[in-house]
């Protein structure tokens, strides 16, 4: 029988050290070493069968040799792995034999799927997981489990079914945790691997997330970036599951998530972290926690379980006032999710004054972070929907606030959010409309005297390359992509034409080719003839005044501006035609004397043809 020293010498001589440059995984190398291990296995079998204490020393020498990558596959092929893995399940043997058996298993499985497969197929993971109950062996059992599970899904699934999560979470709550604190990061790595499998949700400890988050916030883990990130990242991984999210909503543990996110932002400065992997892991953690915060706060039950005035919303409202853009963004995201009802939005503005710190934020010329700007604007859009809130939010329309955002051409998504919010603030709110139309300065010598917020909006329309932004800025009558918005624009223009000032503005716009073409198309269904209107010709006889010629019978149809119903798309073309005819008729009536002669005659003809089409359409109904 080979002695322990003989085995140690053989493993060293025939291992990587004895064959420098050899490919240890080549078929010839594996076969040669597998054959050399036959007497080693025989010696171990004799020692065990004879109850010789030398088995412990044999296991130690083989455990030392197992660190050499050259012996990993041969250990599996020769039966060495199978021989020693059975000791893991045995009780009543020496701790030394347990320890070295674990070493042999762990080293043999490192980066070696063929041996990992042997462990899984032999159903040995159950025994290894069970061995976690022996806390003295945790420094060996936990790394062994990690070596078997990492990058090998069959082992991860088997470990999940073996309730590995519950064993690890129980240990993390143990009063003896300080005895194996250095291995907590391994715990977390294993939990992270388990969390990605569907089977895990049904068998994991129900308090996995709060236990991990609570531990992450405690010393010594809270002060070490790697420990904190490991614990919090594992929690975030489990929070991707719907059942854990629901548990977080219904329980009292959401505060732990808020604490973890705040700690990740305020306790560690990425710029001061030397290790690039640690810095990247912290960035990923922040993103994962924010995603969890967003998903959970979007749950329909969240506002019911955490109503305004309760600790969670109060914490979020406090975050709006801290000098930390990431916390403000997170608060806007979560509060935006819970402000989807008018009741909550009204309370956030009228009682909690949530908009005030955001007005200050948007007005700060030093703030250019797209994430916080977009988050603030998105939240404010929810707050701007209830009619009673609109005038209370009028501070957003100050030239230093939202109009400042219009100038940020490098942030098109932020511009879009800003112009969308502006539109919401103007809908059915006359005071806000007056505000955006008011001169920016009462000083007649100031360049701002002749400008208003409306000018900023139209300028944005001219500058922007983003069609949605241009659309929100101008509700352009030439837009073909969204017919309902074009119809709304014709309705507004028809209303404008009834005032002399409005008609004058429309007259100046009518000299533009695109506007005239769109007008002809809306009334006649084609742009044919529009070019003749735009081209100015010399002398032509004036036709009689429009009121004498448009409806010579005195009967005809009475036309009024019509607002289109989005649900009646088939009526949009008729309503567009009627609104455009009304607009042309009103402009001719109030400003006919200012029209060039040819233009006047063409428009009168356009009104006649449009009216005839309307009469024909009504007759066919």
XYZ file of C-alpha atoms in Angstrom:
621
model
C 0.000 0.000 0.000
C 1.312 3.422 -0.907
C 2.318 5.535 2.067
C 1.089 9.138 2.418
C 4.530 10.532 1.516
C 4.690 8.304 -1.566
C 1.348 9.673 -2.712
C 2.489 13.262 -2.129
C 5.651 12.619 -4.157
C 3.719 10.987 -7.003
C 1.219 13.839 -7.246
C 4.004 16.401 -7.336
C 6.254 14.501 -9.769
C 3.500 13.624 -12.246
C 1.598 16.878 -11.966
C 2.031 20.184 -13.776
C 5.402 20.789 -12.150
C 6.859 17.635 -13.657
C 5.528 18.346 -17.158
C 5.975 22.052 -17.811
C 4.283 23.202 -21.014
C 2.102 20.112 -21.285
C -1.602 20.527 -22.025
C -2.998 18.926 -18.886
C -6.394 18.334 -20.462
C -5.036 16.404 -23.443
C -6.371 12.879 -23.774
C -2.925 11.325 -23.370
C -2.119 13.324 -20.231
C -5.478 12.531 -18.629
C -5.167 8.822 -19.416
C -1.603 8.595 -18.045
C -2.476 10.324 -14.785
C -5.686 8.350 -14.369
C -3.700 5.117 -14.529
C -1.174 6.442 -11.998
C -3.998 7.053 -9.543
C -5.121 3.408 -9.438
C -2.726 2.444 -6.599
C -3.604 5.674 -4.779
C -7.283 4.769 -4.770
C -6.427 1.217 -3.684
C -4.409 2.521 -0.727
C -7.296 4.716 0.348
C -9.752 1.848 0.090
C -7.553 -0.433 2.210
C -7.082 2.247 4.848
C -10.797 2.880 5.073
C -11.797 -0.764 5.079
C -9.243 -1.450 7.774
C -10.335 1.528 9.855
C -6.814 2.820 9.812
C -6.276 6.356 11.073
C -3.868 6.892 8.196
C -6.920 7.642 6.033
C -6.884 11.189 7.416
C -3.286 11.714 6.328
C -3.918 10.141 2.929
C -6.853 12.532 2.433
C -4.646 15.471 3.401
C -1.945 14.574 0.837
C -4.533 14.032 -1.891
C -6.229 17.296 -0.898
C -2.898 19.109 -1.303
C -2.408 17.541 -4.713
C -5.927 18.463 -5.820
C -4.866 22.106 -5.998
C -2.947 21.241 -9.178
C -5.269 21.700 -12.167
C -3.591 18.751 -13.901
C -5.224 16.286 -11.462
C -8.824 17.570 -11.660
C -10.131 15.409 -14.498
C -8.018 12.357 -13.547
C -9.428 12.486 -9.994
C -12.895 12.167 -11.494
C -11.933 9.505 -14.039
C -10.051 7.364 -11.514
C -12.774 7.307 -8.850
C -10.834 9.396 -6.307
C -13.559 12.075 -6.352
C -16.344 9.537 -5.920
C -14.473 7.816 -3.078
C -14.004 10.947 -0.988
C -17.296 12.699 -1.719
C -19.181 9.976 0.122
C -17.432 10.992 3.349
C -19.171 14.389 3.182
C -22.483 12.716 3.984
C -21.134 10.580 6.805
C -21.475 11.514 10.444
C -19.228 10.106 13.130
C -15.971 10.449 11.203
C -13.104 12.720 12.159
C -13.421 16.451 11.389
C -10.076 16.168 9.601
C -11.440 13.635 7.133
C -14.514 15.803 6.557
C -12.310 18.821 5.952
C -9.973 17.148 3.424
C -12.828 15.368 1.675
C -14.396 18.793 1.085
C -11.081 20.126 -0.204
C -10.784 17.275 -2.698
C -14.355 17.798 -3.923
C -14.041 21.567 -4.207
C -10.692 21.570 -5.997
C -11.707 18.763 -8.356
C -14.816 20.690 -9.415
C -13.173 24.080 -9.913
C -13.728 25.029 -13.586
C -14.317 21.344 -14.376
C -17.840 20.640 -15.587
C -17.297 16.920 -15.997
C -16.679 16.560 -12.266
C -19.499 18.960 -11.404
C -21.733 16.713 -13.449
C -20.624 13.712 -11.377
C -21.561 15.552 -8.177
C -25.003 16.479 -9.499
C -25.771 13.106 -11.056
C -24.747 11.325 -7.872
C -27.129 13.562 -5.885
C -24.243 14.571 -3.645
C -25.218 18.255 -3.396
C -27.804 17.443 -0.752
C -25.075 16.091 1.521
C -22.787 19.065 0.925
C -25.621 21.516 1.675
C -26.449 19.560 4.814
C -22.821 19.862 5.945
C -23.401 23.649 6.348
C -24.975 22.810 9.695
C -21.472 22.145 10.987
C -20.325 25.744 11.468
C -16.714 24.668 12.012
C -16.583 23.496 8.387
C -18.181 26.620 6.855
C -14.792 28.013 5.692
C -14.496 24.891 3.523
C -18.088 23.972 2.686
C -19.070 27.385 1.312
C -16.143 27.722 -1.157
C -16.723 24.114 -2.240
C -20.349 24.910 -3.049
C -19.309 27.992 -4.982
C -16.785 25.999 -7.040
C -19.473 23.494 -7.960
C -22.169 26.058 -8.788
C -20.380 28.873 -10.592
C -20.979 28.808 -14.355
C -22.787 25.465 -14.116
C -26.576 25.727 -14.186
C -27.437 22.060 -13.504
C -25.651 22.350 -10.156
C -27.392 25.649 -9.388
C -30.805 24.133 -10.021
C -29.964 21.077 -7.923
C -28.696 23.279 -5.082
C -31.870 25.348 -5.206
C -33.977 22.223 -4.888
C -31.727 21.136 -2.010
C -32.840 24.320 -0.162
C -29.379 25.862 -0.150
C -30.896 29.342 0.132
C -32.608 28.502 3.403
C -29.411 27.098 4.880
C -27.420 30.199 3.942
C -30.042 32.688 5.134
C -30.295 30.823 8.437
C -26.539 31.109 8.875
C -26.647 34.841 8.103
C -28.994 35.236 11.061
C -26.812 33.158 13.374
C -25.431 34.794 16.521
C -22.119 33.185 15.552
C -21.919 35.065 12.242
C -18.730 36.809 13.327
C -16.964 33.435 13.248
C -17.282 33.257 9.471
C -17.672 36.899 8.431
C -14.896 36.630 5.782
C -17.014 34.107 3.893
C -20.186 36.209 3.709
C -19.206 37.395 0.232
C -19.210 33.741 -0.864
C -22.683 33.378 0.645
C -23.816 36.292 -1.491
C -22.202 35.018 -4.668
C -23.987 31.706 -4.231
C -27.326 33.374 -3.494
C -26.913 35.520 -6.588
C -26.414 32.372 -8.682
C -29.490 30.732 -7.191
C -31.729 33.777 -7.638
C -31.709 33.515 -11.416
C -33.696 30.273 -11.525
C -37.482 30.044 -11.587
C -37.528 27.203 -9.085
C -35.807 29.370 -6.488
C -38.773 31.662 -5.827
C -40.863 28.801 -4.459
C -38.224 27.390 -2.104
C -36.196 30.403 -0.958
C -36.509 31.762 2.566
C -39.431 34.254 2.463
C -37.403 36.888 4.316
C -34.345 36.591 2.096
C -34.472 40.212 0.903
C -34.992 42.045 4.207
C -32.411 39.858 5.963
C -29.790 40.658 3.324
C -30.600 44.381 3.262
C -30.640 44.650 7.029
C -27.256 42.924 7.229
C -25.807 45.150 4.501
C -26.632 48.195 6.583
C -24.876 46.855 9.691
C -21.169 46.975 10.631
C -18.758 45.694 9.516
C -20.470 45.146 6.155
C -21.842 48.672 5.776
C -18.384 50.241 5.724
C -16.758 47.811 3.287
C -17.757 48.450 -0.313
C -17.320 44.835 -1.437
C -19.271 43.376 1.487
C -22.051 45.933 1.152
C -22.328 45.480 -2.602
C -22.375 41.681 -2.271
C -25.213 41.664 0.246
C -27.300 44.361 -1.432
C -26.779 42.934 -4.928
C -28.021 39.536 -3.779
C -31.118 41.170 -2.325
C -31.725 43.096 -5.543
C -31.387 39.889 -7.549
C -34.156 38.239 -5.526
C -36.271 41.395 -5.815
C -36.517 40.769 -9.551
C -39.045 38.062 -8.637
C -42.718 39.042 -8.464
C -43.347 37.203 -5.188
C -40.531 39.010 -3.407
C -41.764 42.341 -4.784
C -45.267 41.624 -3.558
C -43.898 40.686 -0.152
C -41.978 43.959 -0.059
C -45.146 45.895 -0.899
C -47.301 44.221 1.720
C -44.710 44.117 4.487
C -42.833 46.748 6.444
C -39.488 46.238 4.752
C -39.507 48.824 1.953
C -37.580 51.145 4.223
C -34.631 48.740 4.075
C -34.560 49.140 0.299
C -34.598 52.928 0.616
C -31.800 52.778 3.192
C -29.688 50.530 0.987
C -30.100 52.778 -2.039
C -29.263 55.917 -0.072
C -26.244 54.192 1.512
C -24.948 53.084 -1.893
C -24.985 56.725 -2.995
C -23.733 58.487 0.102
C -21.331 56.070 1.807
C -19.093 55.327 -1.167
C -17.522 57.610 -3.744
C -16.869 55.742 -6.979
C -14.064 58.143 -7.827
C -12.258 57.089 -4.637
C -12.520 53.326 -5.284
C -9.219 52.068 -6.680
C -10.411 48.651 -7.822
C -12.264 49.009 -11.132
C -14.268 45.813 -10.575
C -15.536 47.119 -7.231
C -16.429 50.455 -8.799
C -18.333 48.751 -11.619
C -20.135 46.505 -9.141
C -21.254 49.550 -7.146
C -22.600 51.204 -10.298
C -24.513 48.056 -11.182
C -25.893 47.837 -7.655
C -27.210 51.396 -7.766
C -28.945 50.660 -11.044
C -30.430 47.400 -9.730
C -31.738 48.996 -6.532
C -33.286 51.858 -8.495
C -34.967 49.360 -10.795
C -36.359 47.501 -7.774
C -37.577 50.745 -6.249
C -39.329 51.615 -9.503
C -40.951 48.205 -9.957
C -42.212 47.972 -6.399
C -43.572 51.523 -6.192
C -45.418 50.894 -9.481
C -47.381 48.050 -7.873
C -51.076 48.946 -7.713
C -51.175 48.033 -4.026
C -48.250 50.246 -3.091
C -50.192 53.518 -2.557
C -52.734 51.639 -0.467
C -50.089 50.057 1.747
C -47.961 53.210 1.880
C -50.353 56.190 1.717
C -49.198 59.788 1.826
C -48.225 60.708 5.357
C -46.775 57.276 6.117
C -42.995 56.801 6.577
C -42.107 55.698 3.036
C -43.682 58.644 1.146
C -42.353 61.017 3.803
C -38.839 59.717 3.186
C -39.274 60.165 -0.558
C -40.535 63.729 -0.091
C -37.478 64.467 2.038
C -35.244 63.175 -0.745
C -36.647 65.859 -3.066
C -34.890 68.447 -0.930
C -31.450 66.880 -0.536
C -28.498 68.014 -2.675
C -28.145 64.638 -4.369
C -29.408 64.283 -7.935
C -29.621 60.493 -7.783
C -31.809 60.572 -4.660
C -34.016 63.262 -6.200
C -34.386 61.166 -9.355
C -35.342 58.099 -7.337
C -37.867 60.082 -5.309
C -39.431 61.515 -8.476
C -39.633 58.053 -9.973
C -41.337 56.492 -6.950
C -43.616 59.452 -6.208
C -44.527 59.599 -9.879
C -45.638 55.981 -9.669
C -47.890 56.632 -6.685
C -49.321 59.878 -8.125
C -51.289 58.160 -10.858
C -54.591 59.134 -9.227
C -55.974 62.676 -9.127
C -56.510 62.384 -5.391
C -52.840 61.675 -4.718
C -51.631 64.285 -7.210
C -53.813 66.944 -5.619
C -52.498 66.102 -2.157
C -48.872 66.116 -3.303
C -49.255 69.655 -4.630
C -51.750 71.251 -2.277
C -50.731 69.604 0.998
C -47.180 68.357 0.633
C -45.914 71.060 -1.770
C -43.880 68.453 -3.631
C -43.506 70.750 -6.640
C -41.655 73.541 -4.842
C -38.195 71.915 -4.576
C -38.558 70.736 -8.178
C -39.264 74.253 -9.426
C -36.076 75.335 -7.675
C -34.211 72.420 -9.257
C -35.395 73.161 -12.790
C -34.599 76.850 -12.325
C -31.012 76.187 -11.286
C -28.752 76.939 -14.280
C -26.093 74.657 -12.766
C -28.344 71.589 -13.068
C -27.815 69.841 -16.390
C -27.980 66.184 -15.338
C -30.397 64.605 -17.849
C -31.496 61.879 -15.437
C -32.681 64.216 -12.692
C -34.210 66.693 -15.152
C -36.148 63.965 -16.941
C -37.295 62.404 -13.663
C -38.468 65.743 -12.258
C -40.350 66.676 -15.430
C -42.000 63.251 -15.651
C -43.196 63.464 -12.048
C -44.490 66.998 -12.586
C -46.443 65.843 -15.641
C -48.465 63.578 -13.351
C -49.030 66.455 -10.953
C -50.161 68.734 -13.801
C -53.047 66.533 -14.913
C -55.699 67.491 -12.292
C -57.216 70.869 -13.238
C -56.966 72.392 -9.724
C -53.189 71.848 -9.746
C -52.426 73.684 -12.980
C -52.447 77.246 -11.695
C -50.609 76.194 -8.523
C -47.837 74.909 -10.778
C -47.608 78.173 -12.726
C -44.144 78.822 -11.292
C -42.896 76.184 -13.715
C -43.709 78.550 -16.584
C -41.411 81.273 -15.316
C -38.751 82.085 -17.896
C -36.013 80.732 -15.611
C -37.711 77.351 -15.166
C -39.174 75.213 -17.972
C -38.254 77.702 -20.738
C -34.645 77.241 -19.619
C -34.982 73.553 -20.466
C -36.098 74.470 -23.990
C -32.546 75.692 -24.662
C -30.885 72.354 -23.802
C -30.568 71.153 -27.389
C -28.130 68.386 -26.434
C -30.876 66.739 -24.345
C -33.766 66.117 -26.779
C -35.617 63.727 -24.456
C -35.534 66.318 -21.693
C -36.773 68.978 -24.111
C -39.647 66.716 -25.096
C -40.640 66.190 -21.456
C -40.459 69.941 -20.850
C -42.677 70.872 -23.783
C -45.120 68.067 -22.901
C -45.379 69.402 -19.355
C -45.935 72.906 -20.709
C -48.842 71.706 -22.829
C -50.430 69.991 -19.834
C -50.149 73.193 -17.809
C -51.906 75.171 -20.548
C -54.818 72.832 -21.229
C -58.018 74.442 -19.902
C -56.065 76.897 -17.744
C -56.540 80.491 -18.913
C -54.239 82.038 -16.246
C -51.349 79.879 -17.422
C -52.078 80.716 -21.053
C -51.943 84.423 -20.195
C -48.685 83.807 -18.377
C -46.915 82.255 -21.359
C -48.233 84.991 -23.643
C -47.081 87.814 -21.367
C -44.017 89.864 -22.222
C -40.889 88.629 -20.499
C -40.000 92.190 -19.520
C -42.013 95.371 -18.972
C -38.950 97.423 -19.827
C -39.502 98.730 -23.347
C -35.755 98.995 -23.844
C -35.154 95.362 -22.938
C -34.758 92.762 -25.718
C -37.150 90.598 -23.688
C -39.922 93.188 -24.031
C -40.999 91.779 -27.382
C -40.639 88.145 -26.381
C -42.720 85.679 -24.367
C -42.612 82.023 -23.437
C -44.587 81.372 -26.601
C -41.575 82.650 -28.529
C -39.396 80.118 -26.713
C -41.804 77.359 -27.723
C -41.908 78.369 -31.373
C -38.138 78.741 -31.404
C -37.858 75.201 -30.050
C -40.102 74.049 -32.888
C -37.724 75.642 -35.388
C -34.550 74.255 -33.812
C -35.582 70.755 -32.843
C -34.922 67.785 -35.100
C -37.126 65.525 -32.967
C -40.578 65.249 -34.513
C -42.385 64.509 -31.216
C -40.859 67.636 -29.696
C -41.818 69.761 -32.705
C -45.295 68.306 -32.469
C -45.720 69.186 -28.823
C -44.254 72.631 -29.390
C -46.480 73.731 -32.227
C -49.301 71.282 -32.932
C -48.263 71.914 -36.528
C -51.089 71.981 -39.099
C -48.767 70.332 -41.603
C -48.219 67.232 -39.484
C -49.462 64.115 -41.243
C -48.209 61.494 -38.841
C -50.816 62.207 -36.137
C -54.123 63.293 -37.784
C -55.904 63.833 -34.473
C -53.368 66.490 -33.484
C -53.680 68.188 -36.864
C -57.448 68.281 -36.361
C -57.030 69.872 -32.942
C -54.842 72.533 -34.548
C -57.454 73.397 -37.211
C -60.060 73.728 -34.451
C -57.869 76.139 -32.486
C -57.068 78.181 -35.600
C -60.765 78.432 -36.451
C -61.409 79.853 -32.989
C -58.503 82.277 -33.356
C -59.853 83.590 -36.652
C -62.891 85.050 -34.882
C -60.781 87.781 -33.305
C -59.156 90.476 -35.392
C -55.733 89.902 -33.819
C -55.991 86.178 -34.383
C -57.090 86.658 -37.971
C -54.153 88.992 -38.541
C -51.695 86.402 -37.274
C -53.254 83.734 -39.465
C -53.114 86.017 -42.483
C -49.360 86.409 -42.059
C -48.972 82.637 -41.763
C -51.066 82.031 -44.867
C -48.300 83.395 -47.084
C -46.226 80.285 -46.348
C -46.349 77.524 -48.926
C -46.730 74.657 -46.436
C -49.595 76.344 -44.596
C -51.503 77.163 -47.774
C -50.915 73.669 -49.115
C -52.202 72.120 -45.897
C -55.260 74.398 -45.997
C -56.140 73.407 -49.571
C -55.676 69.746 -48.744
C -57.946 69.991 -45.691
C -60.763 71.680 -47.649
C -60.506 70.131 -51.120
C -58.520 66.980 -50.411
C -55.679 68.119 -52.671
C -53.015 70.807 -52.684
C -53.674 71.565 -56.355
C -54.187 75.291 -56.823
C -52.343 76.289 -53.675
C -49.306 77.455 -55.623
C -51.460 79.953 -57.510
C -52.490 81.539 -54.222
C -48.947 81.939 -52.973
C -47.711 83.415 -56.263
C -48.630 87.093 -56.182
C -50.016 88.452 -59.439
C -50.611 92.054 -60.491
C -53.912 93.876 -60.971
C -57.157 91.917 -60.791
C -60.737 92.955 -60.194
C -61.914 92.723 -56.619
C -64.890 90.520 -56.137
C -67.800 91.644 -53.993
C -67.336 91.599 -50.250
C -67.232 88.068 -48.833
C -70.520 88.342 -46.956
C -72.270 89.089 -50.251
C -70.792 86.240 -52.262
C -70.090 83.288 -50.039
C -73.711 82.296 -49.546
C -75.669 84.185 -52.197
C -78.919 82.372 -51.475
C -79.005 83.629 -47.913
C -79.617 80.061 -46.784
C -76.800 77.528 -47.108
C -75.317 76.159 -43.921
C -74.388 77.832 -40.673
C -70.782 76.923 -39.891
C -69.199 76.890 -36.448
C -65.779 75.670 -35.263
C -66.046 71.971 -34.479
C -63.818 69.997 -32.109
C -63.094 66.497 -33.332
C -63.957 63.465 -31.243
C -60.976 61.041 -31.311
C -63.452 58.166 -31.169
C -65.072 59.261 -34.468
C -62.114 59.106 -36.808
C -64.388 58.797 -39.835
C -65.693 62.320 -39.126
C -62.255 63.924 -38.876
C -62.011 64.857 -42.554
C -65.417 66.588 -42.549
C -64.705 68.447 -39.323
C -61.277 69.555 -40.573
C -62.933 70.898 -43.733
C -65.586 72.772 -41.750
C -63.034 74.313 -39.382
C -60.871 75.454 -42.292
C -63.842 76.971 -44.115
C -64.824 78.825 -40.938
C -61.281 80.131 -40.594
C -61.114 81.364 -44.195
C -64.561 82.948 -44.012
C -63.775 84.817 -40.804
C -60.464 86.076 -42.167
C -62.125 87.341 -45.344
C -64.861 89.001 -43.337
C -62.585 90.889 -40.966
C -59.494 91.414 -43.124
C -60.734 91.191 -46.702
C -59.438 94.670 -47.425
C -55.899 93.556 -46.521
C -55.835 90.566 -48.874
C -53.957 90.823 -52.156
C -56.588 90.800 -54.897
C -55.711 87.451 -56.437
C -55.423 85.845 -53.011
C -58.851 87.157 -52.027
C -60.520 85.752 -55.117
C -58.816 82.385 -54.689
C -59.835 82.150 -51.030
C -63.433 83.093 -51.817
C -63.476 80.353 -54.428
C -61.939 77.960 -51.895
C -64.666 78.793 -49.361
C -67.385 78.256 -51.968
C -66.030 74.877 -52.997
C -65.530 73.825 -49.396
C -69.060 74.893 -48.469
C -70.459 72.943 -51.395
C -68.608 69.837 -50.267
C -69.978 70.272 -46.748
C -73.558 70.647 -48.028
C -73.095 67.595 -50.212
C -71.701 65.647 -47.285
C -74.579 66.571 -45.007
C -77.086 65.686 -47.703
C -75.609 62.227 -47.943
C -75.889 61.541 -44.230
